[in-house]
Amino acid sequence: MPHTTDKRISKELARLLYLGRLQTKGARPTLDPTDRGQLAFQALLFECLMSNHEHPHPLEQPRKSAMASISGYLNAICHQPDHLEIHTNTACRVAGRILPFLHEDHGVCGIPGLRLIDLTCRRVRLTHLPTGARLDLVDAQRWHNMDTARMVFRQETGWHQKDGRSPLWQHNGLTDEEAAHHACWAYTASTPLRSALLMRSMPLWYRFDLSPAWATGHATRPDRLVLDARSDTEHDQVVELLTRSAARIPGATYREKTPCCGTLQLGAGSAQLISSD
């Protein structure tokens, strides 16, 4: 019975991915977008969030963990037909940490090309100019009125205007400094894999209590997702989630090299999944 099967899968996905009541009751949820622009943006967002002290993302702020600390504020990551929703305890704070900022020594920090559409008493609505992707940051609770919402947003993003600066995200178009990072959002063979990993990130942080980091490869070294799992069992649980569970990445395969290292592949894209570096 398809309806019964969909209801069972929906319940299991809610448990695995912390979706709770965010999905339509009894319907089989869709986890991944198909739009190339949305995929490219989500792949970049995944890289930025999968960052830590040992493997800081190039767009991370120097000497800080602005984007690397965002996972601690998240409640769910949810696909919607025309945008990505991230449910969080503090939408304005998360926005302040991913909106682009021009650091005097480091250059662009945050996500180049990300712009504020508007905010409501519960949402910060963002768009990524180069890809046309959409992101809604949804607060767990609604602010009492728009004056309060705007005040909180100003408090959380005020540092972007330090010394009278004009925030990058207030520019209508892409600035030259942001455009120089065009490779960050380019659609590559690994884009669908990185986007799919974003949609399945919550259990990595919460259920398995990991601090994973994405390390972009080069000519002689493949892309890597460094898990730092504490045991072979934990590593296998991550493999189970990504390739065999109800939340598995459709079409993804895993080829084991050692009990704590192997290759995760989706189409033409692949990455090493390792629990030590």
Short mmCIF file of C-alpha atoms in Angstrom, two decimals:
data_model
loop_
_atom_site.label_atom_id
_atom_site.label_comp_id
_atom_site.label_asym_id
_atom_site.label_seq_id
_atom_site.Cartn_x
_atom_site.Cartn_y
_atom_site.Cartn_z
CA MET A 1 0.00 0.00 0.00
CA PRO A 2 1.77 3.18 -1.21
CA HIS A 3 0.09 5.49 1.31
CA THR A 4 1.14 3.30 4.24
CA THR A 5 4.67 3.02 2.86
CA ASP A 6 4.94 6.79 2.36
CA LYS A 7 3.69 7.42 5.90
CA ARG A 8 6.25 5.00 7.33
CA ILE A 9 9.09 6.55 5.32
CA SER A 10 7.99 10.06 6.28
CA LYS A 11 8.04 9.10 9.96
CA GLU A 12 11.49 7.53 9.65
CA LEU A 13 12.87 10.56 7.77
CA ALA A 14 11.48 12.86 10.44
CA ARG A 15 13.32 10.83 13.07
CA LEU A 16 16.60 10.64 11.18
CA LEU A 17 16.74 14.25 9.95
CA TYR A 18 14.98 16.10 12.81
CA LEU A 19 12.17 17.21 10.51
CA GLY A 20 9.47 16.77 13.14
CA ARG A 21 6.24 18.39 12.00
CA LEU A 22 7.86 20.30 9.13
CA GLN A 23 6.84 17.74 6.51
CA THR A 24 3.27 17.15 5.34
CA LYS A 25 1.72 14.38 7.40
CA GLY A 26 1.54 11.10 5.54
CA ALA A 27 3.38 12.37 2.45
CA ARG A 28 6.75 11.13 1.31
CA PRO A 29 9.02 14.20 1.64
CA THR A 30 11.36 15.37 -1.08
CA LEU A 31 14.85 15.93 0.30
CA ASP A 32 16.76 17.27 -2.69
CA PRO A 33 16.18 20.03 -5.26
CA THR A 34 16.63 19.56 -9.00
CA ASP A 35 17.32 23.18 -9.99
CA ARG A 36 21.00 23.61 -10.91
CA GLY A 37 21.26 27.04 -9.29
CA GLN A 38 19.76 25.82 -6.02
CA LEU A 39 22.05 22.79 -6.06
CA ALA A 40 25.12 24.98 -6.65
CA PHE A 41 24.23 27.30 -3.78
CA GLN A 42 23.47 24.46 -1.39
CA ALA A 43 26.78 22.82 -2.28
CA LEU A 44 28.59 26.05 -1.35
CA LEU A 45 26.56 26.45 1.84
CA PHE A 46 27.45 22.88 2.80
CA GLU A 47 31.16 23.63 2.45
CA CYS A 48 30.85 26.79 4.55
CA LEU A 49 28.99 25.03 7.39
CA MET A 50 31.30 21.99 7.30
CA SER A 51 34.22 23.92 8.73
CA ASN A 52 36.22 23.73 11.96
CA HIS A 53 39.45 25.01 13.50
CA GLU A 54 41.55 22.33 11.81
CA HIS A 55 39.88 22.81 8.43
CA PRO A 56 38.59 26.41 8.23
CA HIS A 57 36.76 27.32 5.04
CA PRO A 58 38.55 29.97 2.93
CA LEU A 59 35.50 32.22 3.34
CA GLU A 60 35.55 31.89 7.14
CA GLN A 61 36.51 34.93 9.17
CA PRO A 62 40.14 34.92 10.30
CA ARG A 63 40.64 33.97 13.96
CA LYS A 64 36.90 33.35 14.39
CA SER A 65 34.42 30.52 13.87
CA ALA A 66 31.47 32.46 12.51
CA MET A 67 30.18 29.94 9.98
CA ALA A 68 31.72 26.93 11.71
CA SER A 69 29.60 27.60 14.82
CA ILE A 70 26.27 27.89 12.99
CA SER A 71 25.42 24.20 13.37
CA GLY A 72 24.87 24.78 17.09
CA TYR A 73 21.91 27.05 16.31
CA LEU A 74 20.11 24.77 13.83
CA ASN A 75 16.95 22.72 14.38
CA ALA A 76 16.24 21.36 10.88
CA ILE A 77 17.21 21.68 7.23
CA CYS A 78 14.20 21.27 4.98
CA HIS A 79 13.61 21.26 1.20
CA GLN A 80 10.71 23.31 -0.11
CA PRO A 81 9.57 23.50 -3.76
CA ASP A 82 11.21 26.86 -4.50
CA HIS A 83 13.67 27.41 -1.65
CA LEU A 84 15.72 25.91 1.15
CA GLU A 85 14.47 26.35 4.70
CA ILE A 86 16.78 26.28 7.70
CA HIS A 87 14.94 26.26 11.01
CA THR A 88 16.96 27.81 13.79
CA ASN A 89 16.81 29.34 17.24
CA THR A 90 18.24 32.62 15.98
CA ALA A 91 17.66 33.42 12.32
CA CYS A 92 19.14 36.92 12.50
CA ARG A 93 22.38 35.67 14.03
CA VAL A 94 22.78 32.98 11.39
CA ALA A 95 22.10 35.58 8.69
CA GLY A 96 24.78 37.85 10.13
CA ARG A 97 27.32 35.03 9.91
CA ILE A 98 26.65 33.97 6.31
CA LEU A 99 25.95 37.36 4.68
CA PRO A 100 29.09 38.61 2.90
CA PHE A 101 31.48 40.90 4.76
CA LEU A 102 34.61 42.60 3.41
CA HIS A 103 37.37 42.06 5.97
CA GLU A 104 40.19 44.58 5.77
CA ASP A 105 42.92 41.92 5.93
CA HIS A 106 41.27 38.74 4.74
CA GLY A 107 38.97 39.90 1.93
CA VAL A 108 35.45 38.55 1.51
CA CYS A 109 34.05 36.46 4.38
CA GLY A 110 30.65 34.83 4.39
CA ILE A 111 28.89 33.80 1.18
CA PRO A 112 29.67 36.09 -1.79
CA GLY A 113 26.55 37.23 -3.60
CA LEU A 114 24.12 36.48 -0.76
CA ARG A 115 21.52 39.22 -0.36
CA LEU A 116 18.66 40.07 1.98
CA ILE A 117 15.23 40.01 0.34
CA ASP A 118 13.28 40.98 3.43
CA LEU A 119 12.48 39.88 6.95
CA THR A 120 9.26 39.13 8.78
CA CYS A 121 8.47 38.47 12.42
CA ARG A 122 9.73 34.92 11.94
CA ARG A 123 11.80 34.70 8.73
CA VAL A 124 14.92 36.16 7.19
CA ARG A 125 14.52 35.67 3.44
CA LEU A 126 17.72 35.59 1.39
CA THR A 127 18.71 35.11 -2.24
CA HIS A 128 22.01 34.25 -3.89
CA LEU A 129 22.52 36.53 -6.87
CA PRO A 130 24.88 34.37 -8.98
CA THR A 131 22.77 31.19 -8.78
CA GLY A 132 19.29 32.60 -8.22
CA ALA A 133 18.90 30.28 -5.23
CA ARG A 134 16.64 31.06 -2.28
CA LEU A 135 17.16 30.50 1.44
CA ASP A 136 14.72 31.18 4.26
CA LEU A 137 16.01 31.22 7.84
CA VAL A 138 13.03 30.43 10.05
CA ASP A 139 13.01 31.28 13.76
CA ALA A 140 11.63 28.81 16.27
CA GLN A 141 9.43 31.56 17.70
CA ARG A 142 7.77 34.59 16.16
CA TRP A 143 8.80 38.11 17.24
CA HIS A 144 5.95 40.19 18.66
CA ASN A 145 6.14 42.85 15.95
CA MET A 146 8.27 44.06 13.04
CA ASP A 147 9.96 46.75 15.12
CA THR A 148 11.40 44.03 17.34
CA ALA A 149 12.39 41.89 14.34
CA ARG A 150 14.22 44.81 12.70
CA MET A 151 15.95 45.72 15.98
CA VAL A 152 17.23 42.16 16.44
CA PHE A 153 18.44 42.02 12.84
CA ARG A 154 20.34 45.31 13.29
CA GLN A 155 21.93 44.00 16.49
CA GLU A 156 23.10 40.79 14.82
CA THR A 157 24.41 42.44 11.65
CA GLY A 158 25.66 45.75 13.07
CA TRP A 159 29.30 44.63 12.89
CA HIS A 160 28.98 44.54 9.09
CA GLN A 161 28.80 48.35 9.22
CA LYS A 162 31.82 48.83 11.47
CA ASP A 163 33.59 52.17 10.89
CA GLY A 164 30.78 53.36 8.66
CA ARG A 165 31.22 50.63 6.04
CA SER A 166 28.56 49.83 3.48
CA PRO A 167 27.73 46.10 3.83
CA LEU A 168 28.31 44.03 0.72
CA TRP A 169 24.82 42.61 1.02
CA GLN A 170 23.30 46.07 0.56
CA HIS A 171 24.68 46.28 -3.00
CA ASN A 172 22.12 45.57 -5.71
CA GLY A 173 24.59 43.69 -7.88
CA LEU A 174 27.62 41.50 -7.39
CA THR A 175 30.70 43.49 -6.34
CA ASP A 176 34.11 42.90 -7.93
CA GLU A 177 35.40 41.42 -4.68
CA GLU A 178 32.57 38.89 -4.63
CA ALA A 179 32.79 38.08 -8.34
CA ALA A 180 36.42 37.06 -7.83
CA HIS A 181 35.08 34.02 -5.94
CA HIS A 182 33.01 32.73 -8.85
CA ALA A 183 34.62 29.28 -8.61
CA CYS A 184 32.91 28.81 -5.21
CA TRP A 185 29.46 28.51 -6.76
CA ALA A 186 30.45 26.92 -10.08
CA TYR A 187 28.48 23.78 -10.89
CA THR A 188 30.90 20.83 -10.82
CA ALA A 189 30.70 17.04 -10.79
CA SER A 190 30.54 17.07 -6.97
CA THR A 191 27.78 19.71 -6.71
CA PRO A 192 24.86 17.24 -6.35
CA LEU A 193 26.81 15.24 -3.75
CA ARG A 194 27.65 18.29 -1.63
CA SER A 195 24.07 19.55 -1.80
CA ALA A 196 22.75 16.13 -0.81
CA LEU A 197 25.16 16.02 2.13
CA LEU A 198 23.85 19.40 3.32
CA MET A 199 20.32 18.00 3.47
CA ARG A 200 21.56 15.13 5.64
CA SER A 201 23.88 17.12 7.90
CA MET A 202 21.74 17.38 11.03
CA PRO A 203 22.39 13.82 12.30
CA LEU A 204 26.12 14.25 11.71
CA TRP A 205 26.16 17.17 14.15
CA TYR A 206 23.49 16.02 16.59
CA ARG A 207 22.93 12.24 16.51
CA PHE A 208 26.58 11.31 15.98
CA ASP A 209 28.00 14.36 17.79
CA LEU A 210 30.62 14.98 15.09
CA SER A 211 32.39 18.15 13.95
CA PRO A 212 32.85 17.25 10.29
CA ALA A 213 34.78 19.41 7.86
CA TRP A 214 34.88 19.52 4.08
CA ALA A 215 38.35 19.80 2.55
CA THR A 216 38.38 20.67 -1.13
CA GLY A 217 40.78 18.53 -3.12
CA HIS A 218 43.32 19.42 -5.77
CA ALA A 219 45.17 17.70 -8.61
CA THR A 220 46.73 15.03 -6.41
CA ARG A 221 44.23 14.83 -3.55
CA PRO A 222 40.47 14.17 -3.75
CA ASP A 223 37.74 16.08 -1.93
CA ARG A 224 37.36 14.85 1.64
CA LEU A 225 34.67 14.91 4.29
CA VAL A 226 36.60 14.51 7.53
CA LEU A 227 34.30 13.03 10.17
CA ASP A 228 36.65 12.50 13.12
CA ALA A 229 34.40 9.70 14.30
CA ARG A 230 35.67 7.99 17.44
CA SER A 231 35.12 4.39 16.30
CA ASP A 232 34.61 2.13 13.30
CA THR A 233 31.00 1.72 14.42
CA GLU A 234 30.32 5.46 14.23
CA HIS A 235 31.90 5.62 10.79
CA ASP A 236 29.67 2.80 9.59
CA GLN A 237 26.62 4.55 11.05
CA VAL A 238 27.37 7.56 8.87
CA VAL A 239 27.77 5.30 5.83
CA GLU A 240 24.46 3.63 6.76
CA LEU A 241 22.71 6.99 6.95
CA LEU A 242 24.04 8.22 3.60
CA THR A 243 23.72 5.07 1.52
CA ARG A 244 21.31 2.56 3.11
CA SER A 245 18.80 4.31 5.38
CA ALA A 246 15.44 5.89 4.55
CA ALA A 247 17.37 9.18 4.29
CA ARG A 248 19.98 7.76 1.90
CA ILE A 249 21.24 9.79 -1.03
CA PRO A 250 19.53 8.28 -4.09
CA GLY A 251 22.14 6.68 -6.33
CA ALA A 252 25.03 7.16 -3.89
CA THR A 253 27.48 4.31 -3.36
CA TYR A 254 30.29 3.72 -0.88
CA ARG A 255 33.51 1.84 -1.56
CA GLU A 256 35.38 0.93 1.62
CA LYS A 257 39.16 1.20 1.71
CA THR A 258 39.66 0.70 5.45
CA PRO A 259 37.15 0.46 8.32
CA CYS A 260 37.43 4.25 8.74
CA CYS A 261 37.98 5.39 5.17
CA GLY A 262 36.29 4.98 1.83
CA THR A 263 34.92 6.76 -1.21
CA LEU A 264 31.38 8.13 -1.36
CA GLN A 265 30.24 8.55 -4.96
CA LEU A 266 27.21 10.10 -6.63
CA GLY A 267 27.25 10.14 -10.40
CA ALA A 268 30.55 11.64 -11.57
CA GLY A 269 31.18 13.26 -8.19
CA SER A 270 33.00 11.63 -5.30
CA ALA A 271 34.65 12.38 -1.99
CA GLN A 272 36.68 10.50 0.55
CA LEU A 273 34.76 9.82 3.74
CA ILE A 274 37.36 9.54 6.47
CA SER A 275 37.32 9.44 10.26
CA SER A 276 40.91 10.56 10.73
CA ASP A 277 43.16 12.98 8.87
#
